[in-house]
Amino acid sequence: MFKKTGAATAGSISRLVHRERMCFFVMALGGLSLGMTEPLSAETLLSALARAYAGNPDLNQSRAAVRVRDEDMPKAAAGMRPRVNIQASAGPYYGNLRLPAGRNAMTGQRQFTQEEYTGYPRGAALNISQSIFDAGRTSNSVRQAESGVFAARATMRLTEQATLQNGATAYMNVLRDTAVVNLRKNNIAVLEEQLKQTRDRFQVGEVTRTDVAQAEASVAQARSELYAAQAQLKNSIANYRQIIGVEPMHLEPGRSLEPLLPRSLQQAIEIALVEHPGVVAALHQADAVESAVKVAESALAPTLSVNAQVSQQWDSFLGVPGSRQFAAAAFAQLNVPLYQGGSEYASIRQAKEQLSQARLNADLQRDSVRASVVSSYGLLETARASIISSRAAVKAAETALTGVREEAKVGQRTTLDVLNAQQALLNARVSLVVSQRDRVVASYAALGSIGRLSAKELQLDVALHDPGVHFEQVKTKWFGVDTPDRR
């Protein structure tokens, strides 16, 4: 009776172990389906990143910020463009004029004449002003605005890199956590079968109540770990939805970007110091501040402009009805600043200090990028080594578990030994899944650290955003309140 039960139970555990091994193989090397039994199409890592590139709100907000900065160009160029305005006025007028008229011949008292005027004076004037020389203020303002646009584009590239890297991390986190949940579910099934076998053996006096309690504790602990893994998976799914924009359904395994990386760390550092958006943005910001210094210095130089005015007035001479006046004038105006309270000198000194700060910030960005490259390459190497170690650990743990179970059948191992071996195998498999995830995520981080993580570099199937289109549309625009997209 006991041998028959034991053989059946051992057969059940063997089938569960085989199913666990196949499940782990699928999860570690294949895709994962979330909520779909027969998916019409699989979601790959690159297709998910294409979704994020096209619709991520943070990235779209950054693109809008660049378009806002583009408008600084026509604003700066306006300094050397003509200014035209019309002034008009109209309104009732009342006047009382009292004038001396000599002295009275009889009394000798002074005499006066008095007149009252009522009318409706009105008039209009056309004023035109054109700056001829502004000591380079406009040209330097244009260069400052252009550098600001380039800095904004580099900042947008930083956001693009962060979005793609966060998207890859969210994608791989869902894969990892789904695999861990499935591993823990299957582990519970194995432990429950182990508990059933232990109880059967306890009924025939083969094991003690302690063995049963140990098996029950393992099942309870496994359920607790499953609940924690499910909570982690829900959190990863929420992050995926936030970054990618849709719920994860059927995810294919992600691939590492190691083929796109420079072959050596030194090459990666050299590329990063030139191409990384953080460094590029800092250099453009320094250029913008350098132009700002020249703009501030122009306040000390003379300016020259020409002006013209044409005006027409009606009833304007003391409100006398019927009076009319026409005037036209053209003149040049030279302004030579001598002393304006010292504020212009303070502005120049302040701009020079800001330039020094911007250059120091560029040095800071270079150091930060260098450290990021070294760190990301180190994490990638660690993940690669961890995969090799974890695979060896899984293989050794499978062999150990099989041996412990066989030895337990003949009484050479206890139930606790079997449970410990099962837990060791589970831990090794979870570690392998985590290491595989870490390798993909680290490869994206490494490519981002050198400044080449972009939709173009990844060849995403999406229309690439070109910030230069909007810039060309508005940089020389003289009139109009509508944006190029007719908003």
Short mmCIF file of C-alpha atoms in Angstrom, two decimals:
data_model
loop_
_atom_site.label_atom_id
_atom_site.label_comp_id
_atom_site.label_asym_id
_atom_site.label_seq_id
_atom_site.Cartn_x
_atom_site.Cartn_y
_atom_site.Cartn_z
CA MET A 1 0.00 0.00 0.00
CA PHE A 2 2.71 2.43 0.96
CA LYS A 3 4.92 1.58 -2.02
CA LYS A 4 2.05 2.16 -4.41
CA THR A 5 1.24 5.55 -2.90
CA GLY A 6 4.87 6.58 -2.76
CA ALA A 7 5.44 5.61 -6.38
CA ALA A 8 2.38 7.55 -7.52
CA THR A 9 3.43 10.60 -5.53
CA ALA A 10 6.97 10.43 -6.80
CA GLY A 11 5.61 10.21 -10.33
CA SER A 12 3.49 13.33 -9.73
CA ILE A 13 6.51 15.27 -8.46
CA SER A 14 8.54 14.09 -11.44
CA ARG A 15 5.90 15.38 -13.83
CA LEU A 16 5.75 18.69 -11.95
CA VAL A 17 9.53 19.00 -12.05
CA HIS A 18 9.49 18.37 -15.80
CA ARG A 19 6.75 20.97 -16.25
CA GLU A 20 8.71 23.42 -14.08
CA ARG A 21 11.82 22.90 -16.17
CA MET A 22 9.92 23.46 -19.43
CA CYS A 23 8.15 26.50 -17.99
CA PHE A 24 11.46 28.00 -16.94
CA PHE A 25 12.97 27.32 -20.36
CA VAL A 26 10.09 29.12 -22.08
CA MET A 27 10.20 32.06 -19.68
CA ALA A 28 13.96 32.46 -19.82
CA LEU A 29 14.36 32.18 -23.59
CA GLY A 30 10.94 32.89 -25.09
CA GLY A 31 8.13 35.41 -24.93
CA LEU A 32 5.54 35.92 -22.24
CA SER A 33 1.81 36.36 -22.79
CA LEU A 34 -0.20 38.55 -20.44
CA GLY A 35 -3.95 38.11 -20.68
CA MET A 36 -4.02 36.61 -24.20
CA THR A 37 -4.24 32.95 -25.14
CA GLU A 38 -3.82 33.46 -28.90
CA PRO A 39 -2.32 36.88 -29.54
CA LEU A 40 -2.81 38.29 -33.01
CA SER A 41 0.60 39.95 -32.95
CA ALA A 42 3.51 40.01 -30.56
CA GLU A 43 4.91 43.15 -28.99
CA THR A 44 8.66 43.40 -29.35
CA LEU A 45 10.92 45.65 -27.35
CA LEU A 46 11.58 47.85 -30.38
CA SER A 47 7.88 48.15 -31.25
CA ALA A 48 7.14 49.14 -27.65
CA LEU A 49 9.87 51.78 -27.80
CA ALA A 50 8.38 53.06 -31.06
CA ARG A 51 5.09 53.58 -29.22
CA ALA A 52 6.88 55.50 -26.50
CA TYR A 53 8.80 57.60 -29.03
CA ALA A 54 5.60 58.61 -30.80
CA GLY A 55 3.29 59.20 -27.87
CA ASN A 56 5.13 59.60 -24.57
CA PRO A 57 3.83 62.82 -22.92
CA ASP A 58 7.17 63.72 -21.37
CA LEU A 59 8.94 63.47 -24.73
CA ASN A 60 6.19 65.41 -26.51
CA GLN A 61 6.39 68.11 -23.85
CA SER A 62 10.14 68.37 -24.45
CA ARG A 63 9.54 68.75 -28.19
CA ALA A 64 7.06 71.53 -27.48
CA ALA A 65 9.71 73.24 -25.33
CA VAL A 66 12.04 73.26 -28.35
CA ARG A 67 9.34 74.85 -30.51
CA VAL A 68 8.90 77.51 -27.83
CA ARG A 69 12.63 78.21 -27.93
CA ASP A 70 12.57 78.46 -31.74
CA GLU A 71 10.54 81.66 -31.45
CA ASP A 72 13.51 83.38 -29.78
CA MET A 73 15.11 83.68 -33.23
CA PRO A 74 12.56 86.04 -34.85
CA LYS A 75 12.31 87.93 -31.56
CA ALA A 76 16.06 88.55 -31.58
CA ALA A 77 16.12 89.45 -35.28
CA ALA A 78 13.41 92.07 -34.71
CA GLY A 79 16.02 94.48 -33.38
CA MET A 80 17.12 95.49 -36.91
CA ARG A 81 13.69 95.43 -38.49
CA PRO A 82 11.63 98.58 -39.04
CA ARG A 83 9.03 99.63 -36.52
CA VAL A 84 5.83 101.18 -37.84
CA ASN A 85 2.90 102.46 -35.86
CA ILE A 86 -0.08 104.74 -36.25
CA GLN A 87 -1.27 107.05 -33.52
CA ALA A 88 -4.75 108.57 -33.65
CA SER A 89 -6.65 110.80 -31.27
CA ALA A 90 -10.08 112.41 -31.12
CA GLY A 91 -12.21 114.09 -28.49
CA PRO A 92 -14.20 117.22 -27.57
CA TYR A 93 -12.35 120.44 -26.78
CA TYR A 94 -13.38 123.55 -24.85
CA GLY A 95 -11.20 126.62 -24.47
CA ASN A 96 -11.62 130.05 -22.87
CA LEU A 97 -9.09 132.63 -24.02
CA ARG A 98 -8.65 135.93 -22.18
CA LEU A 99 -6.24 138.47 -23.69
CA PRO A 100 -5.21 141.99 -22.47
CA ALA A 101 -6.62 144.84 -24.63
CA GLY A 102 -4.91 147.93 -23.15
CA ARG A 103 -6.36 150.38 -20.61
CA ASN A 104 -9.63 152.25 -20.47
CA ALA A 105 -9.02 155.88 -21.49
CA MET A 106 -11.54 157.17 -19.00
CA THR A 107 -10.82 155.04 -15.94
CA GLY A 108 -7.31 153.89 -16.64
CA GLN A 109 -8.26 150.26 -15.82
CA ARG A 110 -6.87 147.40 -17.82
CA GLN A 111 -9.21 145.92 -20.39
CA PHE A 112 -9.42 142.32 -21.68
CA THR A 113 -10.97 140.48 -24.60
CA GLN A 114 -12.34 136.99 -24.05
CA GLU A 115 -13.20 134.26 -26.52
CA GLU A 116 -14.55 130.77 -26.09
CA TYR A 117 -13.69 127.90 -28.41
CA THR A 118 -15.50 124.60 -28.73
CA GLY A 119 -14.58 121.95 -31.21
CA TYR A 120 -13.77 118.27 -31.88
CA PRO A 121 -10.03 118.06 -32.61
CA ARG A 122 -8.82 114.85 -34.19
CA GLY A 123 -5.72 113.67 -35.88
CA ALA A 124 -3.51 110.75 -36.92
CA ALA A 125 0.22 110.24 -37.29
CA LEU A 126 2.28 107.57 -39.04
CA ASN A 127 5.67 106.85 -37.42
CA ILE A 128 8.44 104.80 -38.99
CA SER A 129 11.73 103.98 -37.28
CA GLN A 130 14.64 101.96 -38.63
CA SER A 131 17.73 101.10 -36.60
CA ILE A 132 20.95 101.61 -38.57
CA PHE A 133 23.57 100.72 -35.99
CA ASP A 134 23.06 99.09 -32.59
CA ALA A 135 26.66 98.11 -31.73
CA GLY A 136 26.03 94.45 -32.58
CA ARG A 137 23.21 94.00 -30.09
CA THR A 138 20.86 92.38 -32.60
CA SER A 139 23.44 90.12 -34.27
CA ASN A 140 24.68 88.87 -30.90
CA SER A 141 21.11 88.39 -29.71
CA VAL A 142 20.46 86.25 -32.78
CA ARG A 143 23.53 84.12 -32.04
CA GLN A 144 22.43 83.84 -28.42
CA ALA A 145 18.96 82.69 -29.49
CA GLU A 146 20.40 80.18 -31.96
CA SER A 147 22.66 78.69 -29.28
CA GLY A 148 19.63 78.48 -26.98
CA VAL A 149 17.72 76.58 -29.66
CA PHE A 150 20.57 74.10 -30.09
CA ALA A 151 20.80 73.67 -26.32
CA ALA A 152 17.06 72.99 -26.17
CA ARG A 153 17.41 70.36 -28.89
CA ALA A 154 20.18 68.64 -26.95
CA THR A 155 18.00 68.71 -23.84
CA MET A 156 15.23 67.13 -25.88
CA ARG A 157 17.67 64.40 -26.91
CA LEU A 158 18.35 63.78 -23.22
CA THR A 159 14.61 63.33 -22.70
CA GLU A 160 14.44 61.02 -25.70
CA GLN A 161 17.26 58.91 -24.30
CA ALA A 162 15.63 58.79 -20.88
CA THR A 163 12.28 57.81 -22.41
CA LEU A 164 13.78 54.99 -24.49
CA GLN A 165 15.89 53.75 -21.60
CA ASN A 166 12.95 53.88 -19.17
CA GLY A 167 10.79 52.15 -21.77
CA ALA A 168 13.30 49.34 -22.18
CA THR A 169 13.58 49.02 -18.40
CA ALA A 170 9.80 48.89 -17.99
CA TYR A 171 9.52 46.30 -20.77
CA MET A 172 12.18 44.05 -19.27
CA ASN A 173 10.76 44.51 -15.76
CA VAL A 174 7.41 43.15 -16.94
CA LEU A 175 9.15 40.18 -18.56
CA ARG A 176 11.22 39.55 -15.45
CA ASP A 177 8.37 39.87 -12.98
CA THR A 178 6.04 37.72 -15.08
CA ALA A 179 8.70 35.02 -15.22
CA VAL A 180 9.23 35.25 -11.46
CA VAL A 181 5.49 35.00 -10.79
CA ASN A 182 5.21 31.92 -12.99
CA LEU A 183 8.25 30.35 -11.37
CA ARG A 184 6.81 30.93 -7.92
CA LYS A 185 3.41 29.56 -8.96
CA ASN A 186 5.02 26.41 -10.28
CA ASN A 187 7.16 26.21 -7.15
CA ILE A 188 4.00 26.24 -5.02
CA ALA A 189 2.59 23.35 -7.09
CA VAL A 190 5.78 21.36 -6.52
CA LEU A 191 5.82 22.14 -2.79
CA GLU A 192 2.13 21.25 -2.42
CA GLU A 193 2.81 17.91 -4.07
CA GLN A 194 5.80 17.50 -1.76
CA LEU A 195 3.54 18.29 1.20
CA LYS A 196 1.00 15.70 0.05
CA GLN A 197 3.73 13.10 -0.26
CA THR A 198 5.06 13.97 3.19
CA ARG A 199 1.61 13.64 4.73
CA ASP A 200 1.13 10.26 3.08
CA ARG A 201 4.47 9.10 4.44
CA PHE A 202 3.53 10.47 7.86
CA GLN A 203 0.33 8.38 7.80
CA VAL A 204 2.38 5.21 7.40
CA GLY A 205 4.94 6.29 9.98
CA GLU A 206 7.80 6.90 7.57
CA VAL A 207 8.36 10.55 8.65
CA THR A 208 7.53 12.59 11.71
CA ARG A 209 5.16 15.43 12.35
CA THR A 210 8.16 17.77 12.14
CA ASP A 211 8.64 16.88 8.46
CA VAL A 212 5.00 17.68 7.77
CA ALA A 213 5.31 21.03 9.56
CA GLN A 214 8.44 21.88 7.57
CA ALA A 215 6.65 21.13 4.31
CA GLU A 216 3.63 23.20 5.39
CA ALA A 217 5.90 26.11 6.33
CA SER A 218 7.59 25.96 2.93
CA VAL A 219 4.23 26.11 1.13
CA ALA A 220 3.10 29.07 3.27
CA GLN A 221 6.38 30.89 2.66
CA ALA A 222 6.14 30.20 -1.07
CA ARG A 223 2.63 31.69 -1.15
CA SER A 224 3.84 34.79 0.65
CA GLU A 225 6.65 35.21 -1.89
CA LEU A 226 4.14 34.75 -4.70
CA TYR A 227 1.94 37.54 -3.37
CA ALA A 228 4.96 39.85 -3.20
CA ALA A 229 5.95 38.89 -6.75
CA GLN A 230 2.41 39.58 -8.00
CA ALA A 231 2.45 43.02 -6.36
CA GLN A 232 5.79 43.77 -8.00
CA LEU A 233 4.39 42.67 -11.37
CA LYS A 234 1.40 45.01 -10.99
CA ASN A 235 3.77 47.89 -10.26
CA SER A 236 5.87 47.05 -13.33
CA ILE A 237 2.75 46.87 -15.51
CA ALA A 238 1.67 50.31 -14.25
CA ASN A 239 5.09 51.77 -15.08
CA TYR A 240 4.95 50.14 -18.52
CA ARG A 241 1.55 51.72 -19.17
CA GLN A 242 2.83 55.12 -18.07
CA ILE A 243 5.87 55.08 -20.36
CA ILE A 244 4.75 53.03 -23.37
CA GLY A 245 1.13 54.16 -23.36
CA VAL A 246 -0.61 50.77 -23.62
CA GLU A 247 -1.05 47.71 -21.45
CA PRO A 248 1.52 44.93 -21.96
CA MET A 249 -0.11 41.97 -23.69
CA HIS A 250 2.24 39.57 -25.47
CA LEU A 251 5.87 40.50 -24.98
CA GLU A 252 8.66 38.94 -26.96
CA PRO A 253 12.09 38.58 -25.35
CA GLY A 254 14.25 41.69 -25.45
CA ARG A 255 17.64 41.75 -27.10
CA SER A 256 20.81 43.37 -25.89
CA LEU A 257 22.27 46.35 -27.76
CA GLU A 258 25.85 45.19 -27.32
CA PRO A 259 26.46 45.02 -31.13
CA LEU A 260 25.86 48.80 -31.27
CA LEU A 261 28.36 49.61 -28.52
CA PRO A 262 31.99 50.63 -29.08
CA ARG A 263 34.37 47.76 -28.62
CA SER A 264 36.38 49.35 -25.83
CA LEU A 265 35.63 51.49 -22.83
CA GLN A 266 38.13 54.13 -23.96
CA GLN A 267 36.38 54.49 -27.33
CA ALA A 268 33.06 54.83 -25.54
CA ILE A 269 34.41 57.62 -23.33
CA GLU A 270 35.86 59.51 -26.30
CA ILE A 271 32.54 59.31 -28.17
CA ALA A 272 30.52 60.32 -25.12
CA LEU A 273 32.61 63.44 -24.46
CA VAL A 274 31.72 64.65 -27.95
CA GLU A 275 28.23 63.29 -28.67
CA HIS A 276 26.43 63.02 -25.35
CA PRO A 277 23.45 65.43 -25.29
CA GLY A 278 24.33 66.61 -21.79
CA VAL A 279 27.76 67.79 -22.95
CA VAL A 280 26.35 69.25 -26.18
CA ALA A 281 23.66 71.17 -24.27
CA ALA A 282 26.21 72.56 -21.81
CA LEU A 283 28.49 73.76 -24.62
CA HIS A 284 25.63 75.48 -26.44
CA GLN A 285 24.55 77.11 -23.19
CA ALA A 286 28.08 78.44 -22.76
CA ASP A 287 27.93 79.84 -26.32
CA ALA A 288 24.61 81.50 -25.53
CA VAL A 289 26.03 83.16 -22.40
CA GLU A 290 29.11 84.30 -24.33
CA SER A 291 26.80 86.07 -26.80
CA ALA A 292 24.88 87.51 -23.82
CA VAL A 293 28.11 89.16 -22.64
CA LYS A 294 28.44 90.95 -25.98
CA VAL A 295 24.78 91.97 -25.85
CA ALA A 296 25.36 93.51 -22.42
CA GLU A 297 28.49 95.33 -23.65
CA SER A 298 26.52 96.91 -26.49
CA ALA A 299 24.72 99.07 -23.91
CA LEU A 300 27.91 101.17 -23.68
CA ALA A 301 28.09 101.88 -27.41
CA PRO A 302 26.24 104.56 -29.42
CA THR A 303 23.21 103.71 -31.54
CA LEU A 304 21.94 105.30 -34.72
CA SER A 305 18.47 105.19 -36.24
CA VAL A 306 16.44 107.04 -38.87
CA ASN A 307 12.85 108.11 -38.25
CA ALA A 308 10.03 109.47 -40.33
CA GLN A 309 6.68 110.86 -39.33
CA VAL A 310 3.62 111.99 -41.24
CA SER A 311 0.69 113.55 -39.38
CA GLN A 312 -2.63 115.15 -40.19
CA GLN A 313 -4.65 117.15 -37.65
CA TRP A 314 -8.17 118.63 -37.84
CA ASP A 315 -9.58 121.33 -35.52
CA SER A 316 -6.39 120.99 -33.56
CA PHE A 317 -5.38 124.63 -33.31
CA LEU A 318 -7.01 125.66 -30.04
CA GLY A 319 -9.98 123.59 -31.06
CA VAL A 320 -10.96 126.15 -33.71
CA PRO A 321 -13.38 124.48 -36.10
CA GLY A 322 -12.10 124.28 -39.65
CA SER A 323 -8.43 124.50 -38.77
CA ARG A 324 -6.21 121.87 -40.30
CA GLN A 325 -2.54 121.02 -40.03
CA PHE A 326 -0.37 118.60 -42.06
CA ALA A 327 3.23 117.81 -41.10
CA ALA A 328 5.95 115.49 -42.43
CA ALA A 329 9.41 115.00 -40.96
CA ALA A 330 12.44 112.77 -41.40
CA PHE A 331 15.45 112.81 -39.16
CA ALA A 332 18.36 110.74 -37.90
CA GLN A 333 18.77 110.07 -34.22
CA LEU A 334 22.12 109.37 -32.57
CA ASN A 335 22.19 108.18 -28.98
CA VAL A 336 25.54 108.23 -27.16
CA PRO A 337 25.30 106.81 -23.62
CA LEU A 338 27.57 108.51 -21.11
CA TYR A 339 26.43 107.36 -17.72
CA GLN A 340 23.19 105.58 -16.83
CA GLY A 341 23.56 104.95 -13.14
CA GLY A 342 26.02 102.06 -13.47
CA SER A 343 23.44 99.33 -14.11
CA GLU A 344 24.93 98.53 -17.52
CA TYR A 345 28.34 97.88 -15.94
CA ALA A 346 26.79 95.57 -13.37
CA SER A 347 24.97 93.70 -16.17
CA ILE A 348 28.24 93.17 -18.03
CA ARG A 349 30.02 91.86 -14.94
CA GLN A 350 27.09 89.61 -14.17
CA ALA A 351 27.09 88.18 -17.71
CA LYS A 352 30.82 87.43 -17.46
CA GLU A 353 30.30 85.56 -14.19
CA GLN A 354 27.47 83.60 -15.83
CA LEU A 355 29.83 82.70 -18.67
CA SER A 356 32.37 81.38 -16.17
CA GLN A 357 29.61 79.38 -14.51
CA ALA A 358 28.46 77.93 -17.84
CA ARG A 359 31.98 76.81 -18.73
CA LEU A 360 32.39 75.16 -15.34
CA ASN A 361 29.06 73.43 -15.91
CA ALA A 362 30.36 72.06 -19.22
CA ASP A 363 33.37 70.60 -17.37
CA LEU A 364 31.00 69.14 -14.79
CA GLN A 365 28.93 67.52 -17.52
CA ARG A 366 32.02 65.93 -19.07
CA ASP A 367 33.04 64.43 -15.74
CA SER A 368 29.50 63.20 -15.12
CA VAL A 369 29.29 61.60 -18.56
CA ARG A 370 32.67 59.93 -18.14
CA ALA A 371 31.57 58.43 -14.81
CA SER A 372 28.27 57.30 -16.33
CA VAL A 373 30.04 55.47 -19.17
CA VAL A 374 32.40 53.66 -16.81
CA SER A 375 29.53 52.72 -14.49
CA SER A 376 27.23 51.47 -17.26
CA TYR A 377 29.96 49.38 -18.85
CA GLY A 378 30.74 47.91 -15.45
CA LEU A 379 27.11 46.96 -14.91
CA LEU A 380 26.98 45.36 -18.35
CA GLU A 381 30.07 43.27 -17.63
CA THR A 382 28.59 42.25 -14.27
CA ALA A 383 25.32 41.19 -15.90
CA ARG A 384 27.17 39.09 -18.48
CA ALA A 385 29.18 37.35 -15.81
CA SER A 386 26.07 36.86 -13.68
CA ILE A 387 24.29 35.08 -16.54
CA ILE A 388 27.15 32.60 -16.88
CA SER A 389 27.25 32.02 -13.12
CA SER A 390 23.46 31.75 -12.83
CA ARG A 391 23.25 29.19 -15.64
CA ALA A 392 25.86 27.09 -13.92
CA ALA A 393 24.00 27.52 -10.62
CA VAL A 394 20.70 26.39 -12.18
CA LYS A 395 22.30 23.32 -13.69
CA ALA A 396 24.03 22.42 -10.42
CA ALA A 397 20.86 23.05 -8.40
CA GLU A 398 18.80 20.81 -10.70
CA THR A 399 21.34 18.05 -10.32
CA ALA A 400 21.47 18.53 -6.56
CA LEU A 401 17.68 18.49 -6.21
CA THR A 402 17.39 15.29 -8.21
CA GLY A 403 20.07 13.65 -6.05
CA VAL A 404 18.55 14.82 -2.77
CA ARG A 405 15.13 13.49 -3.77
CA GLU A 406 16.58 10.12 -4.68
CA GLU A 407 18.52 9.98 -1.42
CA ALA A 408 15.40 10.98 0.51
CA LYS A 409 13.57 7.98 -0.90
CA VAL A 410 16.03 5.63 0.81
CA GLY A 411 16.14 7.64 4.02
CA GLN A 412 19.52 9.27 3.53
CA ARG A 413 18.03 12.78 3.32
CA THR A 414 15.34 14.51 5.32
CA THR A 415 12.33 16.42 4.11
CA LEU A 416 14.08 19.64 5.08
CA ASP A 417 16.99 18.74 2.79
CA VAL A 418 14.57 18.32 -0.12
CA LEU A 419 12.84 21.61 0.64
CA ASN A 420 16.16 23.44 0.89
CA ALA A 421 17.29 22.01 -2.44
CA GLN A 422 14.01 23.02 -4.05
CA GLN A 423 14.40 26.57 -2.68
CA ALA A 424 18.01 26.72 -3.92
CA LEU A 425 16.88 25.77 -7.42
CA LEU A 426 14.12 28.38 -7.36
CA ASN A 427 16.55 31.05 -6.23
CA ALA A 428 19.01 30.09 -8.98
CA ARG A 429 16.32 30.30 -11.64
CA VAL A 430 15.07 33.66 -10.38
CA SER A 431 18.65 34.92 -10.33
CA LEU A 432 19.12 33.84 -13.96
CA VAL A 433 15.94 35.64 -15.03
CA VAL A 434 17.09 38.79 -13.21
CA SER A 435 20.55 38.58 -14.79
CA GLN A 436 19.07 38.27 -18.27
CA ARG A 437 16.93 41.31 -17.63
CA ASP A 438 19.91 43.22 -16.22
CA ARG A 439 22.00 42.52 -19.32
CA VAL A 440 19.44 44.03 -21.70
CA VAL A 441 18.78 47.03 -19.45
CA ALA A 442 22.50 47.62 -18.94
CA SER A 443 23.11 47.58 -22.70
CA TYR A 444 20.52 50.32 -23.17
CA ALA A 445 22.06 52.30 -20.32
CA ALA A 446 25.52 51.91 -21.86
CA LEU A 447 24.33 53.13 -25.27
CA GLY A 448 22.59 56.05 -23.57
CA SER A 449 25.70 56.92 -21.58
CA ILE A 450 27.63 57.58 -24.80
CA GLY A 451 24.74 59.60 -26.26
CA ARG A 452 23.65 57.23 -29.04
CA LEU A 453 20.39 55.86 -27.66
CA SER A 454 17.95 57.24 -30.21
CA ALA A 455 15.12 56.15 -32.46
CA LYS A 456 17.41 56.58 -35.46
CA GLU A 457 20.18 54.43 -33.96
CA LEU A 458 17.70 51.72 -32.96
CA GLN A 459 16.01 51.95 -36.40
CA LEU A 460 12.56 52.14 -34.85
CA ASP A 461 9.62 51.81 -37.21
CA VAL A 462 8.35 55.33 -36.58
CA ALA A 463 8.47 58.74 -38.23
CA LEU A 464 11.53 60.50 -36.83
CA HIS A 465 10.95 63.90 -35.26
CA ASP A 466 12.94 66.66 -36.97
CA PRO A 467 13.11 69.83 -34.84
CA GLY A 468 14.70 71.71 -37.73
CA VAL A 469 11.44 71.81 -39.69
CA HIS A 470 9.67 74.10 -37.23
CA PHE A 471 12.83 76.17 -36.78
CA GLU A 472 13.08 76.90 -40.51
CA GLN A 473 9.39 77.80 -40.64
CA VAL A 474 9.59 80.49 -37.97
CA LYS A 475 13.14 81.85 -37.86
CA THR A 476 12.58 84.45 -40.62
CA LYS A 477 8.87 84.98 -40.11
CA TRP A 478 7.82 88.66 -40.02
CA PHE A 479 4.08 88.46 -39.59
CA GLY A 480 1.33 86.14 -38.31
CA VAL A 481 0.02 84.84 -35.01
CA ASP A 482 -0.74 81.27 -36.14
CA THR A 483 1.79 78.54 -35.48
CA PRO A 484 2.99 76.48 -38.47
CA ASP A 485 0.47 73.76 -37.57
CA ARG A 486 -2.35 76.35 -37.70
CA ARG A 487 -3.05 76.49 -33.98
#
